[in-house]
mmCIF file of C-alpha atoms in Angstrom:
data_model
loop_
_atom_site.group_PDB
_atom_site.id
_atom_site.type_symbol
_atom_site.label_atom_id
_atom_site.label_comp_id
_atom_site.label_asym_id
_atom_site.label_seq_id
_atom_site.Cartn_x
_atom_site.Cartn_y
_atom_site.Cartn_z
ATOM 1 C CA MET A 1 6.234 -37.342 98.917
ATOM 2 C CA LEU A 2 4.026 -40.449 99.231
ATOM 3 C CA GLY A 3 6.377 -43.411 99.289
ATOM 4 C CA GLY A 4 8.174 -42.281 96.151
ATOM 5 C CA LEU A 5 5.068 -40.713 94.611
ATOM 6 C CA ASP A 6 4.427 -37.012 94.330
ATOM 7 C CA PHE A 7 0.644 -36.748 94.082
ATOM 8 C CA GLU A 8 -2.323 -38.248 95.859
ATOM 9 C CA LEU A 9 -5.376 -37.853 93.665
ATOM 10 C CA GLU A 10 -8.669 -38.505 95.451
ATOM 11 C CA ILE A 11 -11.254 -39.827 93.002
ATOM 12 C CA LYS A 12 -14.770 -38.549 93.600
ATOM 13 C CA GLY A 13 -17.856 -39.289 91.575
ATOM 14 C CA TYR A 14 -19.928 -42.233 90.509
ATOM 15 C CA SER A 15 -19.795 -42.503 86.726
ATOM 16 C CA PRO A 16 -17.326 -44.236 84.410
ATOM 17 C CA GLY A 17 -16.809 -40.808 82.814
ATOM 18 C CA VAL A 18 -14.916 -39.797 85.958
ATOM 19 C CA VAL A 19 -12.308 -42.464 85.267
ATOM 20 C CA ASP A 20 -12.029 -41.372 81.632
ATOM 21 C CA ALA A 21 -11.510 -37.743 82.636
ATOM 22 C CA VAL A 22 -9.035 -38.483 85.434
ATOM 23 C CA LEU A 23 -6.871 -40.797 83.341
ATOM 24 C CA ALA A 24 -6.927 -38.378 80.408
ATOM 25 C CA ALA A 25 -5.839 -35.476 82.633
ATOM 26 C CA VAL A 26 -3.093 -37.461 84.351
ATOM 27 C CA ASP A 27 -1.806 -38.765 81.018
ATOM 28 C CA ALA A 28 -1.941 -35.293 79.447
ATOM 29 C CA ALA A 29 0.177 -33.979 82.324
ATOM 30 C CA ALA A 30 2.547 -36.954 81.913
ATOM 31 C CA VAL A 31 2.489 -37.682 85.658
ATOM 32 C CA PHE A 32 0.840 -41.117 85.776
ATOM 33 C CA ASP A 33 3.872 -42.781 87.353
ATOM 34 C CA ARG A 34 3.921 -40.130 90.110
ATOM 35 C CA VAL A 35 0.246 -40.405 91.153
ATOM 36 C CA LYS A 36 -1.444 -42.498 93.829
ATOM 37 C CA PHE A 37 -5.192 -42.724 93.127
ATOM 38 C CA THR A 38 -7.259 -42.808 96.323
ATOM 39 C CA GLY A 39 -10.880 -42.562 97.398
ATOM 40 C CA TRP A 40 -13.900 -44.236 98.921
ATOM 41 C CA ASN A 41 -15.438 -45.563 95.720
ATOM 42 C CA VAL A 42 -13.915 -49.018 95.309
ATOM 43 C CA THR A 43 -15.726 -49.502 92.001
ATOM 44 C CA LEU A 44 -13.998 -46.508 90.390
ATOM 45 C CA LEU A 45 -10.646 -47.448 91.898
ATOM 46 C CA ALA A 46 -11.055 -50.993 90.566
ATOM 47 C CA GLU A 47 -11.873 -49.584 87.125
ATOM 48 C CA ILE A 48 -8.684 -47.527 87.157
ATOM 49 C CA LYS A 49 -6.702 -50.647 88.123
ATOM 50 C CA ARG A 50 -8.457 -52.696 85.414
ATOM 51 C CA ARG A 51 -7.601 -50.141 82.745
ATOM 52 C CA ARG A 52 -4.133 -49.412 84.059
ATOM 53 C CA PRO A 53 -2.747 -52.365 86.057
ATOM 54 C CA ASP A 54 0.359 -50.324 86.878
ATOM 55 C CA ALA A 55 -1.719 -47.689 88.714
ATOM 56 C CA HIS A 56 -0.910 -47.050 92.390
ATOM 57 C CA ILE A 57 -4.162 -47.378 94.352
ATOM 58 C CA GLY A 58 -5.028 -46.466 97.939
ATOM 59 C CA HIS A 59 -8.431 -47.036 99.523
ATOM 60 C CA PHE A 60 -9.859 -44.951 102.347
ATOM 61 C CA SER A 61 -11.487 -46.749 105.263
ATOM 62 C CA LYS A 62 -14.419 -45.382 107.181
ATOM 63 C CA GLN A 63 -14.348 -44.183 110.737
ATOM 64 C CA PRO A 64 -16.320 -46.480 113.005
ATOM 65 C CA GLU A 65 -19.979 -45.681 113.450
ATOM 66 C CA PRO A 66 -20.924 -44.839 117.052
ATOM 67 C CA TRP A 67 -22.905 -48.075 117.357
ATOM 68 C CA MET A 68 -20.024 -50.323 116.207
ATOM 69 C CA THR A 69 -18.029 -52.379 118.629
ATOM 70 C CA PRO A 70 -14.276 -52.576 117.964
ATOM 71 C CA ALA A 71 -14.747 -56.137 116.670
ATOM 72 C CA MET A 72 -17.492 -55.039 114.258
ATOM 73 C CA TYR A 73 -15.352 -52.197 112.951
ATOM 74 C CA GLU A 74 -12.387 -54.525 112.463
ATOM 75 C CA HIS A 75 -14.621 -56.934 110.537
ATOM 76 C CA VAL A 76 -15.784 -54.138 108.204
ATOM 77 C CA VAL A 77 -12.277 -52.805 107.541
ATOM 78 C CA VAL A 78 -10.716 -56.238 107.045
ATOM 79 C CA GLY A 79 -13.607 -57.291 104.795
ATOM 80 C CA MET A 80 -13.152 -54.237 102.592
ATOM 81 C CA ALA A 81 -9.390 -54.773 102.456
ATOM 82 C CA GLU A 82 -9.815 -58.353 101.257
ATOM 83 C CA PHE A 83 -11.634 -57.177 98.130
ATOM 84 C CA SER A 84 -9.769 -53.926 97.581
ATOM 85 C CA VAL A 85 -7.461 -53.227 94.672
ATOM 86 C CA ALA A 86 -5.343 -51.010 96.913
ATOM 87 C CA ASP A 87 -1.597 -51.359 96.872
ATOM 88 C CA ILE A 88 -1.169 -50.146 100.434
#
């Protein structure tokens, strides 16, 4: 269980139709309150949060690139977190 939630649903894709389909499926299964939506695409995650402010959102962070110093990697992760809609 994920902090009181039962499902982690990784959102993949790049079109607004993905959000429509995911929300429709989750609502049809009546499990919205048990799902944490996660993924790399902050735009789609933000769209889910815009449409459903009560959505639980988690954002994946990248692994550091081989050329990144620890300080550079920290800057990237913290910068993404500042603009993320993630709950955790």
